[in-house]
PDB file of C-alpha atoms in Angstrom:
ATOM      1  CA  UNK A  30       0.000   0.000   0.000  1.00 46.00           C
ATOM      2  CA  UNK A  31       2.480   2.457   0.944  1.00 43.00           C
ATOM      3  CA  UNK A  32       4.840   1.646  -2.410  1.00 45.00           C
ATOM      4  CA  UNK A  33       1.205   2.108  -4.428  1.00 41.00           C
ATOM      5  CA  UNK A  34       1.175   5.262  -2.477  1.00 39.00           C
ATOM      6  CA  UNK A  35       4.596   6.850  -3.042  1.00 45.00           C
ATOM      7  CA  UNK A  36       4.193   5.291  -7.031  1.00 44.00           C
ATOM      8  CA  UNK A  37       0.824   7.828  -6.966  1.00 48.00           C
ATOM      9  CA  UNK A  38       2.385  10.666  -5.489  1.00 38.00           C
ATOM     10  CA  UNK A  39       5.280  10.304  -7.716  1.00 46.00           C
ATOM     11  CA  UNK A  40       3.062  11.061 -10.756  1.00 48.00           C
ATOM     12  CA  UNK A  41       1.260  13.761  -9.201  1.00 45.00           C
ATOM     13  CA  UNK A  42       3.906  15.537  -8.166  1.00 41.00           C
ATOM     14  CA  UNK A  43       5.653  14.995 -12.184  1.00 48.00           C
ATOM     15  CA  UNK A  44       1.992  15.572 -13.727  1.00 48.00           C
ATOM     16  CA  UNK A  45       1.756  18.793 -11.488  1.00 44.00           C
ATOM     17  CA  UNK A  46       5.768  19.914 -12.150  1.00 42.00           C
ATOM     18  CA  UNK A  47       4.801  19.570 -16.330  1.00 46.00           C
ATOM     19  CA  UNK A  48       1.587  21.797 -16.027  1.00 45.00           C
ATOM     20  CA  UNK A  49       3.951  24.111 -14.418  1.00 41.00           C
ATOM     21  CA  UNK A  50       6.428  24.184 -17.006  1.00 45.00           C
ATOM     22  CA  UNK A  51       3.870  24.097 -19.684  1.00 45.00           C
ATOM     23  CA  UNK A  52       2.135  27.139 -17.949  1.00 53.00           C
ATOM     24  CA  UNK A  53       6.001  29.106 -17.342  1.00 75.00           C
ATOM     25  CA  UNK A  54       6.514  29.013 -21.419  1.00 91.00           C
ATOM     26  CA  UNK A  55       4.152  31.470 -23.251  1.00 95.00           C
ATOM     27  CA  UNK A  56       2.038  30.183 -25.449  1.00 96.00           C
ATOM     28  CA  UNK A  57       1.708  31.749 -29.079  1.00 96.00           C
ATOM     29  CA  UNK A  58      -2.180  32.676 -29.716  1.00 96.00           C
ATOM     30  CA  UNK A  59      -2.991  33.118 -26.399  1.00 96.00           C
ATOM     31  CA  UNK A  60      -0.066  35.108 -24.256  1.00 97.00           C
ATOM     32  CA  UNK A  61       1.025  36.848 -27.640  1.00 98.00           C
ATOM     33  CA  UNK A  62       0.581  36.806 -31.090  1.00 97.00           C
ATOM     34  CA  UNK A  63       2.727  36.831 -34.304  1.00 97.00           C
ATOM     35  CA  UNK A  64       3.343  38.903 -36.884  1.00 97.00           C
ATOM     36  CA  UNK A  65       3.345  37.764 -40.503  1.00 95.00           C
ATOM     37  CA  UNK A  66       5.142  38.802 -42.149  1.00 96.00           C
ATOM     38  CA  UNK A  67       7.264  40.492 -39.879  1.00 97.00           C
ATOM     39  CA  UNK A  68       7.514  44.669 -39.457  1.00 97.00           C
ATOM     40  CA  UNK A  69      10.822  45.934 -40.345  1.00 96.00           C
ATOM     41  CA  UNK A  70      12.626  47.549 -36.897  1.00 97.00           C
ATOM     42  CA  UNK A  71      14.558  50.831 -37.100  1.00 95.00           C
ATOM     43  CA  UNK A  72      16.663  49.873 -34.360  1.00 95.00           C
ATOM     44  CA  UNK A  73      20.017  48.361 -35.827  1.00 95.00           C
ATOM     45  CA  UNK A  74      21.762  45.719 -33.919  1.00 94.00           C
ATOM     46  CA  UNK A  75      19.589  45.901 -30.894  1.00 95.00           C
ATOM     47  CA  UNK A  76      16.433  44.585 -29.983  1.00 96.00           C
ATOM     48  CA  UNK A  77      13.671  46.836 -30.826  1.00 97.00           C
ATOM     49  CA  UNK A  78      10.450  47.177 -27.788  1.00 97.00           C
ATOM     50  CA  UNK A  79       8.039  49.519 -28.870  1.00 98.00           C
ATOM     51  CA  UNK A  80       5.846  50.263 -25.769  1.00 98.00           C
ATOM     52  CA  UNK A  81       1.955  51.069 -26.634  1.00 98.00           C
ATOM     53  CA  UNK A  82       0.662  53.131 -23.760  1.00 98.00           C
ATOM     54  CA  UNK A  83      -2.076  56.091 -22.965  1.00 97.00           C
ATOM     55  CA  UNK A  84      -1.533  57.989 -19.912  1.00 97.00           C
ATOM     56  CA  UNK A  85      -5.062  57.820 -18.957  1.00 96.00           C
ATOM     57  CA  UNK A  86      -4.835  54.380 -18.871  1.00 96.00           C
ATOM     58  CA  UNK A  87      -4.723  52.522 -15.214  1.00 96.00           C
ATOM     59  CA  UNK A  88      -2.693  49.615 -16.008  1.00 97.00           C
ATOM     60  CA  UNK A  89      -0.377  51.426 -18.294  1.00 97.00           C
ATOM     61  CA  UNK A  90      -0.166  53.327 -15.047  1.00 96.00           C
ATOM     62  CA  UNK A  91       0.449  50.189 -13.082  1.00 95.00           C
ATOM     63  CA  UNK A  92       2.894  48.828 -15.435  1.00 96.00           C
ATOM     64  CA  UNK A  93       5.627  51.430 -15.489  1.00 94.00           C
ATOM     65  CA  UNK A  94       7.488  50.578 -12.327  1.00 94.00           C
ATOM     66  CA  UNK A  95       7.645  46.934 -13.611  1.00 92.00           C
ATOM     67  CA  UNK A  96       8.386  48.301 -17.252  1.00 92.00           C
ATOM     68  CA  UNK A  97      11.374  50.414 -15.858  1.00 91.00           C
ATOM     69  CA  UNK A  98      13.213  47.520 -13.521  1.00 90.00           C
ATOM     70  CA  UNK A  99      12.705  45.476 -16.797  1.00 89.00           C
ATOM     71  CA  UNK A 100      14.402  47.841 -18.693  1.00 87.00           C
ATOM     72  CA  UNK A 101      17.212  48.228 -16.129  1.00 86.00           C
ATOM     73  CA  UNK A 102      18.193  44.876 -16.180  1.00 86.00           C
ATOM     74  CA  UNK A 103      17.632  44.459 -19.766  1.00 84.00           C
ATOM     75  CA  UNK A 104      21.083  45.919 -20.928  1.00 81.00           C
ATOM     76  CA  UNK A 105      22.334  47.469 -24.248  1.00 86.00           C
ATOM     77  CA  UNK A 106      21.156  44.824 -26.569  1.00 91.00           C
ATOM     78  CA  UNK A 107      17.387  46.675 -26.153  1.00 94.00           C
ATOM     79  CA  UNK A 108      16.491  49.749 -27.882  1.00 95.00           C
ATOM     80  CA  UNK A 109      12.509  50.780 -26.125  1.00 95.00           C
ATOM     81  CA  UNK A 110      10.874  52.736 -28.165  1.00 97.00           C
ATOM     82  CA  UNK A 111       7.516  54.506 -27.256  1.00 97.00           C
ATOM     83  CA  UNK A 112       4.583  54.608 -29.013  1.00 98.00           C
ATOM     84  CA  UNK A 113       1.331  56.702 -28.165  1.00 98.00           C
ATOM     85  CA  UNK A 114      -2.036  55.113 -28.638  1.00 97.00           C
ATOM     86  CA  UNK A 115      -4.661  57.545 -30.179  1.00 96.00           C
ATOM     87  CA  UNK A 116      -8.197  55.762 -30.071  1.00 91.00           C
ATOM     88  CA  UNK A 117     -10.115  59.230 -28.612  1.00 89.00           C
ATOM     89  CA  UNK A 118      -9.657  62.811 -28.306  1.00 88.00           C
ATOM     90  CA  UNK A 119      -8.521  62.382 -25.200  1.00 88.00           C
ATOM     91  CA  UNK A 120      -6.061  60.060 -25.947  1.00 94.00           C
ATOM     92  CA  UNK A 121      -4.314  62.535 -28.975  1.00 96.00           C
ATOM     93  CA  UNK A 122      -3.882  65.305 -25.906  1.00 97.00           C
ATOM     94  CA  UNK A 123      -1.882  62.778 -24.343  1.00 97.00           C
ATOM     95  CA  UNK A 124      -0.181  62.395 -27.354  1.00 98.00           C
ATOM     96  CA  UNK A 125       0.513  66.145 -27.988  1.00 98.00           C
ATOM     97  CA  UNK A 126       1.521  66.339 -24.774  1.00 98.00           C
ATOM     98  CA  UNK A 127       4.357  62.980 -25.056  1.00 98.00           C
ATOM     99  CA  UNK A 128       5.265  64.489 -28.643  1.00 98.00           C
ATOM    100  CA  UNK A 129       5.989  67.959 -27.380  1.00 98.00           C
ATOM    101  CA  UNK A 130       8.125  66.920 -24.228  1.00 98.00           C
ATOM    102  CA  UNK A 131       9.890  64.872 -26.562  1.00 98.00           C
ATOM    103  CA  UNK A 132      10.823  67.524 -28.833  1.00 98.00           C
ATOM    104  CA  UNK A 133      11.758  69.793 -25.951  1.00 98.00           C
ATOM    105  CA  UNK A 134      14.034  66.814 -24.057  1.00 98.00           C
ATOM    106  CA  UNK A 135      11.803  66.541 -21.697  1.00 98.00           C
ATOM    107  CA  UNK A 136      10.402  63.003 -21.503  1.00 97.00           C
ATOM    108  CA  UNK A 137      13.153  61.268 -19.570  1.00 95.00           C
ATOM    109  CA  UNK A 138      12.540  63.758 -16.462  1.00 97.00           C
ATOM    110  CA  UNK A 139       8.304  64.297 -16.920  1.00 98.00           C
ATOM    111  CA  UNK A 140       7.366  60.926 -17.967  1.00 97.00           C
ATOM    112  CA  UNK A 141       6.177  59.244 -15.123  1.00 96.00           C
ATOM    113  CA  UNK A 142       5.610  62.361 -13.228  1.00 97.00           C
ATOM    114  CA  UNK A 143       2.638  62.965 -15.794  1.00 98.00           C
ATOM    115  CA  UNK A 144       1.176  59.863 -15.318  1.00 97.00           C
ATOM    116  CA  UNK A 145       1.660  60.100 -11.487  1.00 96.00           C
ATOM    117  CA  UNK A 146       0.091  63.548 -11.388  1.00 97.00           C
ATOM    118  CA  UNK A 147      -2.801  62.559 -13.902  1.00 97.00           C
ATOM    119  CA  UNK A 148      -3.911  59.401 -11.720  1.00 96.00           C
ATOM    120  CA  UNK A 149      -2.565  59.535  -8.531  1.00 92.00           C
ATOM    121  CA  UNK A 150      -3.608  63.871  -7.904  1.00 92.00           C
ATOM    122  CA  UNK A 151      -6.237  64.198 -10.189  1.00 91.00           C
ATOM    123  CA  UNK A 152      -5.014  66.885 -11.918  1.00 93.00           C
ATOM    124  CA  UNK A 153      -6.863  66.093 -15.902  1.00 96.00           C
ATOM    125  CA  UNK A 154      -3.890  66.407 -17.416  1.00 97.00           C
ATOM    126  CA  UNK A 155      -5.790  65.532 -20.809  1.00 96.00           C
ATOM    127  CA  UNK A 156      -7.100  69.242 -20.622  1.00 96.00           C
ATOM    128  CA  UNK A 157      -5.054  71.545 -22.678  1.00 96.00           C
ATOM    129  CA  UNK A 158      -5.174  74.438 -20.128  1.00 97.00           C
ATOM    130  CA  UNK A 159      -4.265  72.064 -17.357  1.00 98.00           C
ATOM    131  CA  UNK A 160      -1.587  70.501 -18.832  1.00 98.00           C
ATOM    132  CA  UNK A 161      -0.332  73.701 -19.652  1.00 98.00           C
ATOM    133  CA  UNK A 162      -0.094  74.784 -16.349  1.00 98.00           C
ATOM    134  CA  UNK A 163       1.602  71.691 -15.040  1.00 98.00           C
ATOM    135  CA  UNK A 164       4.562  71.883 -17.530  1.00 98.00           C
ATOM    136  CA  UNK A 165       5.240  75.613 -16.389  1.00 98.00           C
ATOM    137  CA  UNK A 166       4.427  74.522 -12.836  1.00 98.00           C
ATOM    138  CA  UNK A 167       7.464  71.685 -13.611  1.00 98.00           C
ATOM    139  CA  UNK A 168       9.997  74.662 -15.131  1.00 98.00           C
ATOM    140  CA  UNK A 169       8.735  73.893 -19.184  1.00 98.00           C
ATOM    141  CA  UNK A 170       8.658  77.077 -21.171  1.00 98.00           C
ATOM    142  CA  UNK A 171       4.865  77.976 -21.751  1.00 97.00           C
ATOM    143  CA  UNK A 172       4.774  79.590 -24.494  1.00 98.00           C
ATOM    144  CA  UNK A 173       7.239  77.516 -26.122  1.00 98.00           C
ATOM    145  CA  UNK A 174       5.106  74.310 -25.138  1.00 98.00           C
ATOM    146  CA  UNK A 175       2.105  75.734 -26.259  1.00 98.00           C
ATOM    147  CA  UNK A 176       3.312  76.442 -29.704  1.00 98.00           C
ATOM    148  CA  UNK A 177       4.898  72.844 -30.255  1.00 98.00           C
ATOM    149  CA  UNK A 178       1.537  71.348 -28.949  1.00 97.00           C
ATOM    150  CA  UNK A 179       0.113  72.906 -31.889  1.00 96.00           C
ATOM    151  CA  UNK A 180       2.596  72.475 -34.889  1.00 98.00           C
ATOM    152  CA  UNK A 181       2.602  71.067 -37.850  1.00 98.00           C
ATOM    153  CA  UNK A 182       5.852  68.763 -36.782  1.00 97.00           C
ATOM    154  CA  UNK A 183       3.635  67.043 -33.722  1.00 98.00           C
ATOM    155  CA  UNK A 184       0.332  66.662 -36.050  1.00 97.00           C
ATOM    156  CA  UNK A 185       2.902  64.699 -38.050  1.00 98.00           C
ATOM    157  CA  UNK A 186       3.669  62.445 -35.169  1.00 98.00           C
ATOM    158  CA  UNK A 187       0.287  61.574 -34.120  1.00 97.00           C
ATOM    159  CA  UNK A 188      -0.855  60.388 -37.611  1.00 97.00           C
ATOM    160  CA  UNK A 189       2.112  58.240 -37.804  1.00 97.00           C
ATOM    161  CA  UNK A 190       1.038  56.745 -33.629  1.00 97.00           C
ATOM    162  CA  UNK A 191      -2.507  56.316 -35.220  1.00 96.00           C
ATOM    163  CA  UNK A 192      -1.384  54.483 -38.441  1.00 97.00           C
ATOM    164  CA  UNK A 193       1.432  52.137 -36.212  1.00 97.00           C
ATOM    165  CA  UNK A 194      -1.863  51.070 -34.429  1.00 96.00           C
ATOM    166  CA  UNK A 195      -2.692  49.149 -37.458  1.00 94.00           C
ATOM    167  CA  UNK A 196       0.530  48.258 -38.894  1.00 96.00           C
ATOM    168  CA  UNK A 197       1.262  46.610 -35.333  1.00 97.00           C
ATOM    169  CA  UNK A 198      -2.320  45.458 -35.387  1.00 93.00           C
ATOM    170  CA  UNK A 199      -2.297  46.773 -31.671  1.00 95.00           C
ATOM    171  CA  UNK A 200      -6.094  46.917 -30.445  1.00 91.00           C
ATOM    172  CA  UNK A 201      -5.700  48.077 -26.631  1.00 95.00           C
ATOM    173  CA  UNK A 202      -2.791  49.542 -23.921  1.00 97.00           C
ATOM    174  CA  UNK A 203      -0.323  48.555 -22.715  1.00 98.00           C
ATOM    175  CA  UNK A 204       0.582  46.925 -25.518  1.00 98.00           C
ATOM    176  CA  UNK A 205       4.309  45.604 -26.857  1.00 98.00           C
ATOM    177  CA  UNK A 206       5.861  44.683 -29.939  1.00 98.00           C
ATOM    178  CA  UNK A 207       9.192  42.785 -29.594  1.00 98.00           C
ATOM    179  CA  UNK A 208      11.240  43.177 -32.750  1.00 98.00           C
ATOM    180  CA  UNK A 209       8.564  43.488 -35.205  1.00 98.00           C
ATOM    181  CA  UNK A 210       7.874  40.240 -34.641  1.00 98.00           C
ATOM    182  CA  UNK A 211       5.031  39.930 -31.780  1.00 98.00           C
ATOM    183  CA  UNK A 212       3.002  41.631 -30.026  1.00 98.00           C
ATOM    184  CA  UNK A 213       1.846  40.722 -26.313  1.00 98.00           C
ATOM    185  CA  UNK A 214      -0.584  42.915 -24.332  1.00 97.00           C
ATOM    186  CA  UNK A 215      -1.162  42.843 -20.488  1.00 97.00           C
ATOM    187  CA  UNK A 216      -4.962  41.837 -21.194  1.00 96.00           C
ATOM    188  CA  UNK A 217      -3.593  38.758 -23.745  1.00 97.00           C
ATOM    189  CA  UNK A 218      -0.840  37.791 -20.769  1.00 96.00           C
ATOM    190  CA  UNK A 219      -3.364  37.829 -18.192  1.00 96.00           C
ATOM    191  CA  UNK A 220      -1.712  40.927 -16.088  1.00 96.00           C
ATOM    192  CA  UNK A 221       0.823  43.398 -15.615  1.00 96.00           C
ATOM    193  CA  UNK A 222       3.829  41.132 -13.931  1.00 93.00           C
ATOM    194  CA  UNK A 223       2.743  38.588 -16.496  1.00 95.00           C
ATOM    195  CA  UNK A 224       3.068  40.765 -19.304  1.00 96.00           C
ATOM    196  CA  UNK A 225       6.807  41.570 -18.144  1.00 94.00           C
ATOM    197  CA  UNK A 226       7.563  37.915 -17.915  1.00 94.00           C
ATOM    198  CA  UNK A 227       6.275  37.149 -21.816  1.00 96.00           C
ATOM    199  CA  UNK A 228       8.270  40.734 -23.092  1.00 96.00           C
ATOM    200  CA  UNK A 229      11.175  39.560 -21.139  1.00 94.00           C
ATOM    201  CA  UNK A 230      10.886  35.950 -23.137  1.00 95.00           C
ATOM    202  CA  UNK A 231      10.023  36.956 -26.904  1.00 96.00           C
ATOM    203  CA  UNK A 232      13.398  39.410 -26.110  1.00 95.00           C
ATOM    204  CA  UNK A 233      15.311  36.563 -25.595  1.00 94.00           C
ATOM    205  CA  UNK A 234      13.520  34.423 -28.303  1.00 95.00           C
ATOM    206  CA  UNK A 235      14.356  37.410 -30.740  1.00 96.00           C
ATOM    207  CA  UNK A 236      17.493  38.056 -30.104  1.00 94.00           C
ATOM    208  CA  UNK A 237      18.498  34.012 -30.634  1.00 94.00           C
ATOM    209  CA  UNK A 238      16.819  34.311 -33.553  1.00 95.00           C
ATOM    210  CA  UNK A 239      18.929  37.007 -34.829  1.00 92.00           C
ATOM    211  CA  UNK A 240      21.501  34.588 -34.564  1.00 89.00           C
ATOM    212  CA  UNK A 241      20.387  31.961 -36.563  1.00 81.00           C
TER     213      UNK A 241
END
């Protein structure tokens, strides 16, 4: 009895370390999905991320603490690129917003502090006039600001975010493409730490395949 015993846990314990294993490896269809034929990347040598987000999104929100350890440990073989989503009018202030700290070097330093602000102090920062007031309030040149939020040069930008959309066949944030290859979404991975985990292994599937 007790041999039949040990013999039965035995199994379980295998059957239950294969699900595991099985459930550790992403699975193509469900956790991410392919592109064919694969997007060219713009990023050289490295492996290109492109990062989908909206700053009025919650989990994009959520996801950026993970997003930037990931990055930190990712080293110089990734290039992340970031990519806008524009689905609503609300969304293409955000964009203006991302587009016009970007042209005045300003990203690096107001990124997260815009989401942060937005969702965390309620301050609407999809509202021209308030956003406007923030980026003076943060030492941006107004005027300056204001101007670039307008221009031609940033219009540019967000039709290019609105057509990537479709070339990336991206339907919801966060969303990420790992070098033009696939495309995983926290809502496809089943979370936020779970999407990390499925970026972090299509990076490393990419860049073997590179090598082939």
């Amino acid at each position: 009895m007790r041999t039949l015993l040990g013999i039965g846990l035995g199994i379980a314990l295998a059957a239950a370390s294969a699900l595991a294993q099985a459930q550790a490896q992403p699975v193509a269809g469900r956790d991410y999905q392919e592109l064919s034929p694969a997007r060219p990347v713009s990023t050289g040598e490295r492996i290109e991320i492109i990062e989908f987000f909206y700053y009025g999104c919650p989990v994009c929100y959520e996801a950026q603490p993970h997003i930037a350890r990931w990055l930190m440990g990712s080293g110089a073989g990734v290039a992340m690129l970031r990519v806008p989503a524009v689905f609503t009018e609300s969304s293409e202030s955000f964009a203006r917003t991302f587009y016009t700290l970007g042209a005045m070097n300003q990203i690096a330093r107001l990124h997260w502090p815009l989401y942060d602000n937005h969702h965390f102090d309620g301050k609407q920062l999809n509202v021209e006039k308030n956003v406007v007031e923030w980026v003076a309030g943060n030492g941006v040149d107004r005027a300056r600001f204001t101007e670039l939020w307008k221009s031609d040069e940033v219009k540019a930008q967000i039709e290019a975010a609105k057509k990537a959309l479709d070339t990336y066949n991206v339907k919801g944030v966060p969303s990420f493409v790992i070098d033009g290859k696939y495309v995983t979404s926290a809502k496809m991975a089943g979370g936020v730490r779970e999407m990390r985990r499925v970026v972090d292994y299509l990076a490393v599937r990419a860049a073997a395949e590179r090598k082939k």
